[in-house]
Amino acid sequence: WGDIEINLFISGLLINNCIAIKELKENPETQQWELSKFSLSIQSSAAAALDWLERENFDNSQCWVSGFSFGSLIAMQLLMRRPEINRFIAISPQPNVYDFSFLSPCPTSGLMIYGKKDELVPLEYITELDKRLSAQKGIKVEFQSVPDANHFFSKTEDSLTKNLEKYIKKETALY
């Protein structure tokens, strides 16, 4: 994804998880239950990682979370449980697969960035999420599209990086 070159002191931790569903179960409710159980496990890991980062960086002035695809769901769930988080970035969220309705009300401002040619998420789901979040008062959730990007930003990593750099610089200048 390239390096984001910003002159800031940032402490971060990457948690990399992958979901592989080999075959659909006959009962979709069972499939959803298994996915929910996995999600709870990942949420616990993310919360433990944030606890550790805060212990190691007790003098921090900002706390951001970010996630990609399924990770954006986990980041948003963590955001709802941790009041110290003051910004977020969700890259390629999947509101057509995962329920983001818990973001009403969303406790802080942030960025949702997606590929305009996302083959996994129809644009109407992103538009609906944007409408729901933009109606909230006191926060600003920016939705940015990368015109030629697919879900994984293949061959458009530079555009993604530039958008992220611009947003992070703008938001960190406020602190």
Coordinates of C-alpha atoms in Angstrom, one line a residue:
W1 CA 0.0 0.0 0.0
G2 CA 3.0 2.2 0.0
D3 CA 4.1 4.4 2.9
I4 CA 2.1 7.3 4.2
E5 CA 4.7 10.1 4.7
I6 CA 3.4 12.3 7.4
N7 CA 5.6 14.1 9.9
L8 CA 3.8 12.9 13.0
F9 CA 4.7 10.6 15.9
I10 CA 2.3 7.7 15.4
S11 CA 2.2 4.5 17.4
G12 CA 0.2 1.8 15.8
L13 CA -0.4 -1.9 15.7
L14 CA -1.5 -4.0 12.8
I15 CA -3.9 -6.9 13.5
N16 CA -4.3 -9.0 10.4
N17 CA -7.1 -11.5 10.2
C18 CA -8.7 -13.3 7.3
I19 CA -12.2 -14.9 7.1
A20 CA -12.4 -17.9 4.8
I21 CA -15.8 -19.5 4.4
K22 CA -15.3 -22.6 2.3
E23 CA -18.9 -23.4 1.7
L24 CA -22.2 -21.9 2.6
K25 CA -24.1 -23.8 5.3
E26 CA -27.6 -25.0 4.5
N27 CA -28.9 -22.8 7.3
P28 CA -27.9 -19.1 6.8
E29 CA -28.7 -18.4 10.4
T30 CA -26.0 -20.8 11.5
Q31 CA -23.5 -19.2 9.1
Q32 CA -24.3 -15.7 10.6
W33 CA -24.0 -17.0 14.1
E34 CA -20.5 -18.5 13.3
L35 CA -19.5 -15.2 11.7
S36 CA -20.8 -13.2 14.8
K37 CA -18.8 -15.5 17.1
F38 CA -15.7 -14.9 15.0
S39 CA -16.4 -11.1 15.1
L40 CA -16.6 -11.1 18.9
S41 CA -13.3 -12.8 19.1
I42 CA -11.7 -10.2 16.8
Q43 CA -13.3 -7.4 18.8
S44 CA -11.7 -8.7 22.0
S45 CA -8.3 -8.8 20.3
A46 CA -8.8 -5.3 19.0
A47 CA -9.8 -4.0 22.4
A48 CA -6.8 -5.8 24.0
A49 CA -4.5 -4.2 21.4
L50 CA -5.9 -0.8 22.1
D51 CA -5.4 -1.3 25.8
W52 CA -1.8 -2.2 25.2
L53 CA -1.2 0.8 22.9
E54 CA -2.7 3.2 25.5
R55 CA -0.5 1.7 28.3
E56 CA 2.6 2.2 26.2
N57 CA 1.6 5.7 25.0
F58 CA -0.1 7.1 28.1
D59 CA 0.6 10.7 26.9
N60 CA -1.2 10.5 23.6
S61 CA -3.4 13.3 22.5
Q62 CA -5.4 11.4 19.8
C63 CA -6.7 7.9 19.4
W64 CA -7.7 6.8 15.9
V65 CA -8.9 3.4 14.7
S66 CA -8.9 2.1 11.1
G67 CA -9.9 -1.0 9.3
F68 CA -10.1 -2.5 5.9
S69 CA -13.2 -4.4 4.6
F70 CA -14.2 -6.7 7.5
G71 CA -11.7 -4.8 9.6
S72 CA -13.7 -1.6 9.1
L73 CA -16.6 -3.3 10.8
I74 CA -14.3 -4.3 13.8
A75 CA -12.9 -0.8 14.0
M76 CA -16.4 0.7 14.0
Q77 CA -17.5 -1.7 16.7
L78 CA -14.5 -0.8 18.8
L79 CA -15.2 2.9 18.2
M80 CA -18.7 2.5 19.7
R81 CA -17.3 0.9 22.9
R82 CA -14.3 3.2 23.5
P83 CA -15.0 6.9 24.2
E84 CA -11.3 7.8 23.9
I85 CA -11.3 7.2 20.2
N86 CA -11.6 10.5 18.5
R87 CA -11.3 9.7 14.8
F88 CA -11.6 6.8 12.4
I89 CA -10.9 5.7 8.9
A90 CA -12.9 2.9 7.3
I91 CA -11.5 1.6 4.0
S92 CA -13.8 -0.5 1.8
P93 CA -16.5 -1.0 4.3
Q94 CA -19.1 -3.6 3.4
P95 CA -22.6 -2.4 4.5
N96 CA -24.1 -4.9 2.1
V97 CA -22.6 -7.8 4.1
Y98 CA -22.4 -6.5 7.6
D99 CA -24.9 -4.4 9.6
F100 CA -23.6 -0.9 10.3
S101 CA -26.8 0.3 11.8
F102 CA -25.2 0.4 15.3
L103 CA -23.4 3.6 14.1
S104 CA -26.6 5.5 14.9
P105 CA -25.5 7.7 16.6
C106 CA -21.9 7.6 15.6
P107 CA -19.8 9.1 18.5
T108 CA -17.1 10.8 16.4
S109 CA -16.1 12.1 13.0
G110 CA -14.2 10.1 10.5
L111 CA -13.5 9.0 6.9
M112 CA -15.1 6.2 4.9
I113 CA -13.2 5.6 1.7
Y114 CA -14.2 3.2 -1.0
G115 CA -13.5 2.2 -4.6
K116 CA -16.0 3.5 -7.1
K117 CA -15.6 0.2 -9.0
D118 CA -15.9 -2.0 -5.9
E119 CA -16.9 -5.4 -7.2
L120 CA -18.0 -6.6 -3.7
V121 CA -20.1 -3.6 -2.5
P122 CA -22.8 -2.1 -4.7
L123 CA -22.7 1.7 -4.6
E124 CA -26.3 2.0 -3.3
Y125 CA -25.2 0.4 0.0
I126 CA -22.5 3.0 0.4
T127 CA -24.9 5.7 -0.5
E128 CA -27.4 4.5 2.1
L129 CA -24.7 4.4 4.8
D130 CA -23.6 7.9 3.8
K131 CA -27.2 9.2 4.1
R132 CA -27.7 7.7 7.5
L133 CA -24.4 9.1 8.9
S134 CA -24.6 12.5 7.3
A135 CA -28.0 13.1 9.0
Q136 CA -26.4 13.0 12.4
K137 CA -25.6 16.2 14.2
G138 CA -22.3 17.1 15.8
I139 CA -20.1 14.8 13.7
K140 CA -18.9 14.8 10.1
V141 CA -18.3 11.5 8.4
E142 CA -16.7 12.1 5.1
F143 CA -17.3 9.6 2.3
Q144 CA -14.6 9.7 -0.4
S145 CA -14.5 7.5 -3.5
V146 CA -11.5 6.6 -5.5
P147 CA -12.7 6.6 -9.1
D148 CA -11.0 3.6 -10.7
A149 CA -10.5 1.6 -7.6
N150 CA -11.9 -1.8 -6.9
H151 CA -12.5 -3.3 -3.4
F152 CA -8.8 -3.9 -2.9
F153 CA -7.6 -0.7 -4.6
S154 CA -5.6 -2.7 -7.1
K155 CA -3.4 -0.4 -9.2
T156 CA -4.9 2.6 -7.4
E157 CA -2.8 2.4 -4.2
D158 CA -1.3 5.8 -4.9
S159 CA -4.7 7.5 -5.0
L160 CA -5.7 5.8 -1.8
T161 CA -2.5 6.9 -0.1
K162 CA -2.9 10.5 -1.3
N163 CA -6.5 10.7 0.0
L164 CA -5.5 9.2 3.4
E165 CA -2.5 11.6 3.7
K166 CA -4.7 14.6 3.0
Y167 CA -7.4 13.5 5.5
I168 CA -4.9 12.7 8.2
K169 CA -3.0 16.0 7.8
K170 CA -6.2 18.0 7.8
E171 CA -7.6 16.3 10.9
T172 CA -4.4 16.2 12.9
A173 CA -3.9 20.0 12.3
L174 CA -7.0 20.5 14.5
Y175 CA -5.1 19.1 17.6

